[in-house]
Amino acid sequence: GEDVEQSLFLSVREGDSSVINCTYTDSSSTYLYWYKQEPGAGLQLLTYIFSNMDMKQDQRLTVLLNKKDKHLSLRIADTQTGDSAIYFCAERYYGNNRLAFGKGNQVVVIP
Amino acid sequence: NAGVTQTPKFQVLKTGQSMTLQCAQDMNHEYMSWYRQDPGMGLRLIHYSVGAGITDQGEVPNGYNVSRSTTEDFPLRLLSAAPSQTSVYFCASSYGSSPGSYNSPLHFGNGTRLTVT
């Protein structure tokens, strides 16, 4: 089944690292994604990871995937005020023409 | 390229009224979809299309119709609006007929905020 769970709110000081977590239920997922939504805007793809990878680093972003626990995390290093947004994880299933999104995690960066 | 364009940005309807939310993309994307975003619910898929002339239902299709007569346009119709349809609606598209492969992320419009009174 398609079920993606996220915690809802995180506040972090500017310059600290922030970690957002997500769990999913379908082990046949092929791709997992992190999207960012700024106020009043649509979602933008931040990064993705293949289901056969454990980790992916992309500048300040680190994605960790624990397939055994079906757990995905996004770490943002040196968090900036421009990182304040809602972050969604999403998964795509093999042969399925849809993405399933989590409920989103609001990150507030305190200067 | 303009990307994914949604109109209108805001709309207020009375219960029972009908309207069409417009979505157009100029990227020649085969795949298009409609999501609704509600507080605490995340994004839920309403309908999607893998190409002109082909549409299918998502998680929450009731109360909504779609058509795909051209590659560029994917309008969402509310035939008889209800307060439960108050939401922010997003249209999204991607290259090819399957969304979200590594070289084909979903591109989102900026949304339509709909209020039904």
PDB file of C-alpha atoms in Angstrom:
ATOM      1  CA  GLY A   1       0.000   0.000   0.000  1.00  0.00           C
ATOM      2  CA  GLU A   2       0.949   3.603  -0.381  1.00  0.00           C
ATOM      3  CA  ASP A   3       1.584   5.287   2.938  1.00  0.00           C
ATOM      4  CA  VAL A   4       4.266   7.862   3.636  1.00  0.00           C
ATOM      5  CA  GLU A   5       4.597   9.258   7.143  1.00  0.00           C
ATOM      6  CA  GLN A   6       6.348  12.427   8.237  1.00  0.00           C
ATOM      7  CA  SER A   7       6.555  14.429  11.428  1.00  0.00           C
ATOM      8  CA  LEU A   8       4.985  17.854  11.088  1.00  0.00           C
ATOM      9  CA  PHE A   9       7.165  20.628  12.535  1.00  0.00           C
ATOM     10  CA  LEU A  10      10.825  21.403  13.162  1.00  0.00           C
ATOM     11  CA  SER A  11      12.459  24.579  14.379  1.00  0.00           C
ATOM     12  CA  VAL A  12      16.227  25.061  14.007  1.00  0.00           C
ATOM     13  CA  ARG A  13      18.731  27.851  14.569  1.00  0.00           C
ATOM     14  CA  GLU A  14      20.502  29.356  11.587  1.00  0.00           C
ATOM     15  CA  GLY A  15      23.840  27.631  11.041  1.00  0.00           C
ATOM     16  CA  ASP A  16      22.789  24.401  12.778  1.00  0.00           C
ATOM     17  CA  SER A  17      22.000  21.172  10.961  1.00  0.00           C
ATOM     18  CA  SER A  18      18.408  20.058  10.537  1.00  0.00           C
ATOM     19  CA  VAL A  19      17.192  16.521  10.020  1.00  0.00           C
ATOM     20  CA  ILE A  20      13.789  15.625   8.594  1.00  0.00           C
ATOM     21  CA  ASN A  21      12.518  12.062   8.748  1.00  0.00           C
ATOM     22  CA  CYS A  22      10.086  10.040   6.715  1.00  0.00           C
ATOM     23  CA  THR A  23       8.890   6.444   6.761  1.00  0.00           C
ATOM     24  CA  TYR A  24       7.256   4.552   3.951  1.00  0.00           C
ATOM     25  CA  THR A  25       5.513   1.224   3.723  1.00  0.00           C
ATOM     26  CA  ASP A  26       5.999  -0.149   0.223  1.00  0.00           C
ATOM     27  CA  SER A  27       9.220  -2.080  -0.245  1.00  0.00           C
ATOM     28  CA  SER A  28       8.814  -2.034  -4.030  1.00  0.00           C
ATOM     29  CA  SER A  29       9.520   1.696  -4.177  1.00  0.00           C
ATOM     30  CA  THR A  30      12.043   2.513  -6.884  1.00  0.00           C
ATOM     31  CA  TYR A  31      12.748   6.185  -6.276  1.00  0.00           C
ATOM     32  CA  LEU A  32      12.382   8.322  -3.169  1.00  0.00           C
ATOM     33  CA  TYR A  33      12.342  12.096  -3.299  1.00  0.00           C
ATOM     34  CA  TRP A  34      12.501  15.219  -1.231  1.00  0.00           C
ATOM     35  CA  TYR A  35      10.513  18.225  -2.410  1.00  0.00           C
ATOM     36  CA  LYS A  36      10.549  21.750  -0.968  1.00  0.00           C
ATOM     37  CA  GLN A  37       7.557  24.079  -0.870  1.00  0.00           C
ATOM     38  CA  GLU A  38       8.114  27.751  -0.147  1.00  0.00           C
ATOM     39  CA  PRO A  39       5.147  29.915   0.946  1.00  0.00           C
ATOM     40  CA  GLY A  40       2.630  30.540  -1.821  1.00  0.00           C
ATOM     41  CA  ALA A  41       4.454  28.347  -4.320  1.00  0.00           C
ATOM     42  CA  GLY A  42       4.326  24.874  -5.764  1.00  0.00           C
ATOM     43  CA  LEU A  43       6.714  22.081  -4.870  1.00  0.00           C
ATOM     44  CA  GLN A  44      10.239  21.943  -6.245  1.00  0.00           C
ATOM     45  CA  LEU A  45      12.384  18.824  -6.397  1.00  0.00           C
ATOM     46  CA  LEU A  46      15.334  19.092  -3.993  1.00  0.00           C
ATOM     47  CA  THR A  47      16.950  15.716  -4.399  1.00  0.00           C
ATOM     48  CA  TYR A  48      16.190  12.049  -4.950  1.00  0.00           C
ATOM     49  CA  ILE A  49      17.701   8.661  -4.170  1.00  0.00           C
ATOM     50  CA  PHE A  50      17.414   5.325  -5.903  1.00  0.00           C
ATOM     51  CA  SER A  51      16.122   2.499  -3.781  1.00  0.00           C
ATOM     52  CA  ASN A  52      19.400   0.574  -4.282  1.00  0.00           C
ATOM     53  CA  MET A  53      21.439   3.357  -2.641  1.00  0.00           C
ATOM     54  CA  ASP A  54      22.058   3.984   1.061  1.00  0.00           C
ATOM     55  CA  MET A  55      23.218   7.571   0.936  1.00  0.00           C
ATOM     56  CA  LYS A  56      23.408  10.496  -1.414  1.00  0.00           C
ATOM     57  CA  GLN A  57      25.188  13.803  -0.829  1.00  0.00           C
ATOM     58  CA  ASP A  58      24.321  16.936  -2.779  1.00  0.00           C
ATOM     59  CA  GLN A  59      26.084  20.076  -1.500  1.00  0.00           C
ATOM     60  CA  ARG A  60      24.440  20.882   1.877  1.00  0.00           C
ATOM     61  CA  LEU A  61      21.941  18.040   1.543  1.00  0.00           C
ATOM     62  CA  THR A  62      22.501  14.455   2.675  1.00  0.00           C
ATOM     63  CA  VAL A  63      19.867  11.801   2.072  1.00  0.00           C
ATOM     64  CA  LEU A  64      20.010   8.562   4.035  1.00  0.00           C
ATOM     65  CA  LEU A  65      17.925   5.525   3.150  1.00  0.00           C
ATOM     66  CA  ASN A  66      17.437   2.583   5.492  1.00  0.00           C
ATOM     67  CA  LYS A  67      15.621   0.008   3.401  1.00  0.00           C
ATOM     68  CA  LYS A  68      15.285  -2.481   6.234  1.00  0.00           C
ATOM     69  CA  ASP A  69      13.342  -0.005   8.373  1.00  0.00           C
ATOM     70  CA  LYS A  70      11.824   1.802   5.349  1.00  0.00           C
ATOM     71  CA  HIS A  71      13.167   5.060   6.737  1.00  0.00           C
ATOM     72  CA  LEU A  72      14.318   8.074   4.712  1.00  0.00           C
ATOM     73  CA  SER A  73      15.959  11.184   6.117  1.00  0.00           C
ATOM     74  CA  LEU A  74      17.143  14.523   4.807  1.00  0.00           C
ATOM     75  CA  ARG A  75      19.924  16.382   6.577  1.00  0.00           C
ATOM     76  CA  ILE A  76      20.494  20.042   5.753  1.00  0.00           C
ATOM     77  CA  ALA A  77      23.896  21.294   6.868  1.00  0.00           C
ATOM     78  CA  ASP A  78      24.459  24.939   7.858  1.00  0.00           C
ATOM     79  CA  THR A  79      20.731  25.696   7.718  1.00  0.00           C
ATOM     80  CA  GLN A  80      19.923  29.134   6.284  1.00  0.00           C
ATOM     81  CA  THR A  81      16.812  31.306   6.601  1.00  0.00           C
ATOM     82  CA  GLY A  82      16.053  30.501   2.955  1.00  0.00           C
ATOM     83  CA  ASP A  83      15.637  26.862   4.007  1.00  0.00           C
ATOM     84  CA  SER A  84      12.431  27.765   5.889  1.00  0.00           C
ATOM     85  CA  ALA A  85       9.766  25.822   3.995  1.00  0.00           C
ATOM     86  CA  ILE A  86       7.640  22.696   4.026  1.00  0.00           C
ATOM     87  CA  TYR A  87       9.537  19.568   2.999  1.00  0.00           C
ATOM     88  CA  PHE A  88       7.757  16.584   1.490  1.00  0.00           C
ATOM     89  CA  CYS A  89       9.106  13.132   0.975  1.00  0.00           C
ATOM     90  CA  ALA A  90       7.593  11.104  -1.842  1.00  0.00           C
ATOM     91  CA  GLU A  91       7.941   7.619  -3.245  1.00  0.00           C
ATOM     92  CA  ARG A  92       7.352   6.118  -6.660  1.00  0.00           C
ATOM     93  CA  TYR A  93       6.415   2.493  -7.142  1.00  0.00           C
ATOM     94  CA  TYR A  94       7.718   0.276  -9.889  1.00  0.00           C
ATOM     95  CA  GLY A  95       5.241   0.240 -12.752  1.00  0.00           C
ATOM     96  CA  ASN A  96       2.985   2.746 -11.025  1.00  0.00           C
ATOM     97  CA  ASN A  97       2.162   6.030 -12.680  1.00  0.00           C
ATOM     98  CA  ARG A  98       1.968   8.019  -9.507  1.00  0.00           C
ATOM     99  CA  LEU A  99       3.968   9.469  -6.665  1.00  0.00           C
ATOM    100  CA  ALA A 100       2.752   9.188  -3.071  1.00  0.00           C
ATOM    101  CA  PHE A 101       3.598  12.163  -0.869  1.00  0.00           C
ATOM    102  CA  GLY A 102       3.958  12.427   2.878  1.00  0.00           C
ATOM    103  CA  LYS A 103       2.054  15.058   4.848  1.00  0.00           C
ATOM    104  CA  GLY A 104       5.007  17.418   4.856  1.00  0.00           C
ATOM    105  CA  ASN A 105       7.352  18.729   7.523  1.00  0.00           C
ATOM    106  CA  GLN A 106       7.429  22.468   8.199  1.00  0.00           C
ATOM    107  CA  VAL A 107      10.924  23.739   8.961  1.00  0.00           C
ATOM    108  CA  VAL A 108      11.318  27.148  10.584  1.00  0.00           C
ATOM    109  CA  VAL A 109      14.829  28.596  10.727  1.00  0.00           C
ATOM    110  CA  ILE A 110      15.429  31.026  13.577  1.00  0.00           C
ATOM    111  CA  PRO A 111      18.039  33.732  12.841  1.00  0.00           C
TER     112      PRO A 111
ATOM    113  CA  ASN B   1       9.577  28.285 -21.047  1.00  0.00           C
ATOM    114  CA  ALA B   2       6.779  29.277 -18.684  1.00  0.00           C
ATOM    115  CA  GLY B   3       6.685  25.783 -17.141  1.00  0.00           C
ATOM    116  CA  VAL B   4       3.355  24.797 -15.573  1.00  0.00           C
ATOM    117  CA  THR B   5       0.793  27.599 -15.501  1.00  0.00           C
ATOM    118  CA  GLN B   6      -2.329  27.413 -13.374  1.00  0.00           C
ATOM    119  CA  THR B   7      -5.268  29.798 -13.490  1.00  0.00           C
ATOM    120  CA  PRO B   8      -6.912  31.297 -11.569  1.00  0.00           C
ATOM    121  CA  LYS B   9      -4.681  31.825  -8.516  1.00  0.00           C
ATOM    122  CA  PHE B  10      -7.661  32.328  -6.203  1.00  0.00           C
ATOM    123  CA  GLN B  11     -11.350  31.455  -6.530  1.00  0.00           C
ATOM    124  CA  VAL B  12     -14.387  31.622  -4.257  1.00  0.00           C
ATOM    125  CA  LEU B  13     -17.437  29.526  -5.162  1.00  0.00           C
ATOM    126  CA  LYS B  14     -20.820  28.987  -3.624  1.00  0.00           C
ATOM    127  CA  THR B  15     -21.949  25.429  -2.912  1.00  0.00           C
ATOM    128  CA  GLY B  16     -23.370  23.871  -6.070  1.00  0.00           C
ATOM    129  CA  GLN B  17     -21.556  26.114  -8.530  1.00  0.00           C
ATOM    130  CA  SER B  18     -19.325  24.641 -11.190  1.00  0.00           C
ATOM    131  CA  MET B  19     -15.961  25.785 -12.442  1.00  0.00           C
ATOM    132  CA  THR B  20     -12.869  24.671 -14.296  1.00  0.00           C
ATOM    133  CA  LEU B  21      -9.331  25.019 -12.995  1.00  0.00           C
ATOM    134  CA  GLN B  22      -6.939  25.466 -15.876  1.00  0.00           C
ATOM    135  CA  CYS B  23      -3.490  23.919 -16.202  1.00  0.00           C
ATOM    136  CA  ALA B  24      -1.134  24.327 -19.146  1.00  0.00           C
ATOM    137  CA  GLN B  25       2.477  23.294 -19.662  1.00  0.00           C
ATOM    138  CA  ASP B  26       4.831  24.229 -22.491  1.00  0.00           C
ATOM    139  CA  MET B  27       7.472  21.545 -21.905  1.00  0.00           C
ATOM    140  CA  ASN B  28       5.871  18.877 -24.119  1.00  0.00           C
ATOM    141  CA  HIS B  29       5.373  16.669 -21.066  1.00  0.00           C
ATOM    142  CA  GLU B  30       3.316  13.533 -21.545  1.00  0.00           C
ATOM    143  CA  TYR B  31       2.427  13.075 -17.883  1.00  0.00           C
ATOM    144  CA  MET B  32       0.129  15.548 -16.109  1.00  0.00           C
ATOM    145  CA  SER B  33      -1.636  15.305 -12.783  1.00  0.00           C
ATOM    146  CA  TRP B  34      -3.778  17.158 -10.273  1.00  0.00           C
ATOM    147  CA  TYR B  35      -3.192  17.134  -6.516  1.00  0.00           C
ATOM    148  CA  ARG B  36      -5.016  18.788  -3.691  1.00  0.00           C
ATOM    149  CA  GLN B  37      -3.207  19.990  -0.583  1.00  0.00           C
ATOM    150  CA  ASP B  38      -5.010  20.205   2.745  1.00  0.00           C
ATOM    151  CA  PRO B  39      -3.557  21.021   6.193  1.00  0.00           C
ATOM    152  CA  GLY B  40      -2.273  17.894   7.898  1.00  0.00           C
ATOM    153  CA  MET B  41      -3.123  15.743   4.850  1.00  0.00           C
ATOM    154  CA  GLY B  42      -0.212  16.418   2.539  1.00  0.00           C
ATOM    155  CA  LEU B  43      -0.798  16.095  -1.186  1.00  0.00           C
ATOM    156  CA  ARG B  44      -3.400  13.691  -2.510  1.00  0.00           C
ATOM    157  CA  LEU B  45      -3.650  12.702  -6.148  1.00  0.00           C
ATOM    158  CA  ILE B  46      -7.005  13.494  -7.788  1.00  0.00           C
ATOM    159  CA  HIS B  47      -6.551  12.473 -11.449  1.00  0.00           C
ATOM    160  CA  TYR B  48      -3.675  11.968 -13.806  1.00  0.00           C
ATOM    161  CA  SER B  49      -2.982  11.527 -17.503  1.00  0.00           C
ATOM    162  CA  VAL B  50      -0.156   9.700 -19.283  1.00  0.00           C
ATOM    163  CA  GLY B  51      -0.851  11.337 -22.628  1.00  0.00           C
ATOM    164  CA  ALA B  52      -3.447  13.085 -24.770  1.00  0.00           C
ATOM    165  CA  GLY B  53      -6.740  11.213 -24.700  1.00  0.00           C
ATOM    166  CA  ILE B  54      -5.803   9.119 -21.648  1.00  0.00           C
ATOM    167  CA  THR B  55      -6.865   9.878 -18.068  1.00  0.00           C
ATOM    168  CA  ASP B  56      -7.108   7.853 -14.886  1.00  0.00           C
ATOM    169  CA  GLN B  57      -8.256   8.268 -11.314  1.00  0.00           C
ATOM    170  CA  GLY B  58      -6.014   8.949  -8.356  1.00  0.00           C
ATOM    171  CA  GLU B  59      -6.737   8.601  -4.644  1.00  0.00           C
ATOM    172  CA  VAL B  60      -9.551  11.173  -4.339  1.00  0.00           C
ATOM    173  CA  PRO B  61     -11.333  11.497  -7.721  1.00  0.00           C
ATOM    174  CA  ASN B  62     -14.929  11.913  -6.536  1.00  0.00           C
ATOM    175  CA  GLY B  63     -16.464  15.275  -7.435  1.00  0.00           C
ATOM    176  CA  TYR B  64     -13.849  16.028 -10.109  1.00  0.00           C
ATOM    177  CA  ASN B  65     -13.646  15.426 -13.850  1.00  0.00           C
ATOM    178  CA  VAL B  66     -10.684  15.804 -16.179  1.00  0.00           C
ATOM    179  CA  SER B  67     -10.004  15.596 -19.891  1.00  0.00           C
ATOM    180  CA  ARG B  68      -6.820  15.669 -21.968  1.00  0.00           C
ATOM    181  CA  SER B  69      -7.594  16.724 -25.503  1.00  0.00           C
ATOM    182  CA  THR B  70      -4.114  18.174 -26.085  1.00  0.00           C
ATOM    183  CA  THR B  71      -0.648  17.470 -24.698  1.00  0.00           C
ATOM    184  CA  GLU B  72      -0.428  20.978 -23.271  1.00  0.00           C
ATOM    185  CA  ASP B  73      -3.696  21.309 -21.318  1.00  0.00           C
ATOM    186  CA  PHE B  74      -5.210  19.339 -18.459  1.00  0.00           C
ATOM    187  CA  PRO B  75      -8.248  21.126 -17.001  1.00  0.00           C
ATOM    188  CA  LEU B  76      -9.897  20.023 -13.752  1.00  0.00           C
ATOM    189  CA  ARG B  77     -13.676  20.442 -13.530  1.00  0.00           C
ATOM    190  CA  LEU B  78     -15.773  20.723 -10.416  1.00  0.00           C
ATOM    191  CA  LEU B  79     -19.349  20.008 -11.511  1.00  0.00           C
ATOM    192  CA  SER B  80     -21.091  20.924  -8.244  1.00  0.00           C
ATOM    193  CA  ALA B  81     -18.755  22.456  -5.691  1.00  0.00           C
ATOM    194  CA  ALA B  82     -18.956  21.403  -2.047  1.00  0.00           C
ATOM    195  CA  PRO B  83     -17.295  22.940   1.054  1.00  0.00           C
ATOM    196  CA  SER B  84     -15.177  19.756   1.345  1.00  0.00           C
ATOM    197  CA  GLN B  85     -13.487  20.813  -1.896  1.00  0.00           C
ATOM    198  CA  THR B  86     -12.013  23.910  -0.262  1.00  0.00           C
ATOM    199  CA  SER B  87      -8.319  23.335  -0.787  1.00  0.00           C
ATOM    200  CA  VAL B  88      -5.202  24.355  -2.667  1.00  0.00           C
ATOM    201  CA  TYR B  89      -4.974  22.578  -6.017  1.00  0.00           C
ATOM    202  CA  PHE B  90      -1.693  21.846  -7.759  1.00  0.00           C
ATOM    203  CA  CYS B  91      -1.110  20.715 -11.289  1.00  0.00           C
ATOM    204  CA  ALA B  92       2.141  18.862 -11.990  1.00  0.00           C
ATOM    205  CA  SER B  93       3.728  17.432 -15.119  1.00  0.00           C
ATOM    206  CA  SER B  94       6.754  15.374 -16.071  1.00  0.00           C
ATOM    207  CA  TYR B  95       8.543  14.148 -19.151  1.00  0.00           C
ATOM    208  CA  GLY B  96       7.479  10.781 -20.481  1.00  0.00           C
ATOM    209  CA  SER B  97       4.459   8.806 -19.401  1.00  0.00           C
ATOM    210  CA  SER B  98       5.758   7.833 -15.989  1.00  0.00           C
ATOM    211  CA  PRO B  99       6.355  10.439 -13.331  1.00  0.00           C
ATOM    212  CA  GLY B 100       9.395  11.071 -11.260  1.00  0.00           C
ATOM    213  CA  SER B 101      12.158   9.036 -12.842  1.00  0.00           C
ATOM    214  CA  TYR B 102      15.612  10.390 -12.039  1.00  0.00           C
ATOM    215  CA  ASN B 103      15.754  12.571 -15.130  1.00  0.00           C
ATOM    216  CA  SER B 104      12.095  13.473 -15.095  1.00  0.00           C
ATOM    217  CA  PRO B 105      11.022  15.132 -11.874  1.00  0.00           C
ATOM    218  CA  LEU B 106       7.510  16.413 -11.384  1.00  0.00           C
ATOM    219  CA  HIS B 107       7.215  20.120 -12.237  1.00  0.00           C
ATOM    220  CA  PHE B 108       4.546  21.885 -10.195  1.00  0.00           C
ATOM    221  CA  GLY B 109       2.464  24.968 -10.903  1.00  0.00           C
ATOM    222  CA  ASN B 110       2.019  27.610  -8.198  1.00  0.00           C
ATOM    223  CA  GLY B 111      -1.429  26.395  -7.223  1.00  0.00           C
ATOM    224  CA  THR B 112      -5.035  27.557  -7.183  1.00  0.00           C
ATOM    225  CA  ARG B 113      -6.524  28.380  -3.792  1.00  0.00           C
ATOM    226  CA  LEU B 114     -10.218  27.483  -3.876  1.00  0.00           C
ATOM    227  CA  THR B 115     -12.766  28.343  -1.201  1.00  0.00           C
ATOM    228  CA  VAL B 116     -16.300  26.915  -1.345  1.00  0.00           C
ATOM    229  CA  THR B 117     -18.839  28.600   0.924  1.00  0.00           C
TER     230      THR B 117
END
